PDB file of C-alpha atoms in Angstrom:
ATOM      1  CA  VAL A1111      24.003   9.330   4.510  1.00 69.00           C
ATOM      2  CA  ALA A1112      25.861   8.661   7.717  1.00 77.00           C
ATOM      3  CA  ASP A1113      23.784   5.671   8.894  1.00 79.00           C
ATOM      4  CA  GLU A1114      20.639   3.727   8.003  1.00 75.00           C
ATOM      5  CA  SER A1115      18.465   5.656  10.471  1.00 76.00           C
ATOM      6  CA  MET A1116      18.668   8.621   8.089  1.00 73.00           C
ATOM      7  CA  ILE A1117      16.655   6.721   5.462  1.00 68.00           C
ATOM      8  CA  SER A1118      12.890   6.502   5.876  1.00 65.00           C
ATOM      9  CA  VAL A1119      10.159   4.559   4.089  1.00 61.00           C
ATOM     10  CA  SER A1120       9.281   7.647   2.093  1.00 60.00           C
ATOM     11  CA  SER A1121      12.744   7.326   0.536  1.00 54.00           C
ATOM     12  CA  LEU A1122      11.791   4.088  -1.248  1.00 59.00           C
ATOM     13  CA  ARG A1123      11.472   4.215  -5.008  1.00 64.00           C
ATOM     14  CA  ASN A1124      10.636   1.586  -7.568  1.00 70.00           C
ATOM     15  CA  GLY A1125      13.608  -0.652  -8.155  1.00 72.00           C
ATOM     16  CA  LEU A1126      15.200  -1.484 -11.449  1.00 73.00           C
ATOM     17  CA  VAL A1127      14.346  -4.856 -12.970  1.00 77.00           C
ATOM     18  CA  THR A1128      17.346  -5.796 -15.063  1.00 79.00           C
ATOM     19  CA  SER A1129      17.687  -8.275 -17.892  1.00 81.00           C
ATOM     20  CA  ALA A1130      18.538 -11.877 -17.130  1.00 81.00           C
ATOM     21  CA  LYS A1131      22.078 -13.195 -17.467  1.00 81.00           C
ATOM     22  CA  LYS A1132      22.165 -16.408 -19.491  1.00 81.00           C
ATOM     23  CA  GLU A1133      24.733 -19.059 -18.686  1.00 81.00           C
ATOM     24  CA  GLY A1134      24.730 -22.104 -20.922  1.00 76.00           C
ATOM     25  CA  THR A1135      23.445 -23.015 -24.352  1.00 75.00           C
ATOM     26  CA  GLY A1136      20.055 -23.480 -25.922  1.00 73.00           C
ATOM     27  CA  SER A1137      17.458 -21.499 -27.804  1.00 73.00           C
ATOM     28  CA  ALA A1138      15.200 -20.533 -24.884  1.00 72.00           C
ATOM     29  CA  VAL A1139      15.142 -16.955 -23.626  1.00 76.00           C
ATOM     30  CA  ILE A1140      13.853 -15.328 -20.465  1.00 79.00           C
ATOM     31  CA  THR A1141      12.337 -11.867 -20.472  1.00 80.00           C
ATOM     32  CA  THR A1142      12.056  -9.789 -17.315  1.00 80.00           C
ATOM     33  CA  SER A1143       9.664  -6.908 -16.806  1.00 78.00           C
ATOM     34  CA  GLY A1144       7.803  -4.900 -14.214  1.00 78.00           C
ATOM     35  CA  ASN A1145       8.719  -2.827 -11.199  1.00 77.00           C
ATOM     36  CA  PHE A1146      10.177  -3.897  -7.894  1.00 76.00           C
ATOM     37  CA  ARG A1147       9.279  -2.061  -4.726  1.00 74.00           C
ATOM     38  CA  GLY A1148      10.645  -3.384  -1.473  1.00 72.00           C
ATOM     39  CA  PRO A1149      13.022  -2.685   1.371  1.00 74.00           C
ATOM     40  CA  VAL A1150      15.893  -4.855   0.047  1.00 76.00           C
ATOM     41  CA  ASP A1151      17.306  -5.881  -3.329  1.00 77.00           C
ATOM     42  CA  LEU A1152      16.412  -9.374  -4.514  1.00 80.00           C
ATOM     43  CA  GLU A1153      18.183 -11.604  -6.988  1.00 84.00           C
ATOM     44  CA  TYR A1154      16.238 -14.499  -8.435  1.00 86.00           C
ATOM     45  CA  ILE A1155      17.979 -17.595  -9.782  1.00 88.00           C
ATOM     46  CA  VAL A1156      16.169 -19.629 -12.444  1.00 88.00           C
ATOM     47  CA  GLU A1157      17.751 -22.909 -13.505  1.00 89.00           C
ATOM     48  CA  ILE A1158      16.635 -25.607 -15.934  1.00 88.00           C
ATOM     49  CA  ASP A1159      16.268 -28.714 -13.788  1.00 88.00           C
ATOM     50  CA  SER A1160      15.134 -31.318 -16.345  1.00 89.00           C
ATOM     51  CA  ILE A1161      15.057 -31.919 -20.077  1.00 87.00           C
ATOM     52  CA  LEU A1162      13.739 -35.486 -19.763  1.00 90.00           C
ATOM     53  CA  GLY A1163      10.483 -34.463 -21.491  1.00 88.00           C
ATOM     54  CA  GLY A1164      12.432 -32.618 -24.188  1.00 85.00           C
ATOM     55  CA  ALA A1165      14.748 -29.650 -24.444  1.00 82.00           C
ATOM     56  CA  GLU A1166      12.323 -27.258 -26.132  1.00 83.00           C
ATOM     57  CA  VAL A1167      10.178 -24.567 -24.548  1.00 82.00           C
ATOM     58  CA  GLY A1168       7.062 -26.242 -23.127  1.00 85.00           C
ATOM     59  CA  GLN A1169       8.975 -29.475 -22.527  1.00 87.00           C
ATOM     60  CA  ALA A1170      11.860 -28.586 -20.224  1.00 87.00           C
ATOM     61  CA  THR A1171      11.248 -27.771 -16.566  1.00 90.00           C
ATOM     62  CA  PHE A1172      12.898 -25.228 -14.307  1.00 91.00           C
ATOM     63  CA  LYS A1173      13.326 -24.346 -10.660  1.00 93.00           C
ATOM     64  CA  TRP A1174      13.711 -20.941  -9.061  1.00 92.00           C
ATOM     65  CA  THR A1175      14.806 -19.302  -5.822  1.00 92.00           C
ATOM     66  CA  ASP A1176      14.880 -15.804  -4.408  1.00 89.00           C
ATOM     67  CA  GLY A1177      18.109 -16.559  -2.566  1.00 83.00           C
ATOM     68  CA  GLY A1178      16.514 -17.734   0.674  1.00 84.00           C
ATOM     69  CA  GLY A1179      18.563 -20.930   0.761  1.00 88.00           C
ATOM     70  CA  THR A1180      16.006 -23.296  -0.775  1.00 93.00           C
ATOM     71  CA  TRP A1181      14.248 -23.636  -4.114  1.00 95.00           C
ATOM     72  CA  ASP A1182      10.848 -21.895  -4.024  1.00 95.00           C
ATOM     73  CA  ALA A1183       9.483 -24.090  -6.831  1.00 94.00           C
ATOM     74  CA  THR A1184      10.813 -27.040  -8.818  1.00 95.00           C
ATOM     75  CA  ASP A1185       9.657 -29.034 -11.843  1.00 93.00           C
ATOM     76  CA  VAL A1186       7.849 -26.023 -13.362  1.00 92.00           C
ATOM     77  CA  THR A1187       7.190 -26.457 -17.095  1.00 90.00           C
ATOM     78  CA  THR A1188       8.688 -23.701 -19.230  1.00 85.00           C
ATOM     79  CA  PRO A1189       5.815 -21.608 -20.602  1.00 83.00           C
ATOM     80  CA  ALA A1190       5.647 -20.753 -24.295  1.00 77.00           C
ATOM     81  CA  THR A1191       3.939 -17.434 -23.528  1.00 76.00           C
ATOM     82  CA  ALA A1192       4.591 -14.677 -21.020  1.00 70.00           C
ATOM     83  CA  VAL A1193       3.399 -15.241 -17.459  1.00 68.00           C
TER      84      VAL A1193
END
């Protein structure tokens, strides 16, 4: 491929959703799943932002961003079941 004009929308394929990279300690886990289909790669960052209500799943809260420069959501309670 010499330049981006040689790639068309019909060239898009489902992207690969990879496993999450854990940095830090604790017993909580994050599971990724599904397909991604879009014109650019995205990397989501999920970070625990508070353990004031407790450090266990269902007590701690997190924030997340898709790399746009701001947090898309904050103070989200960690769910005990898949969402």
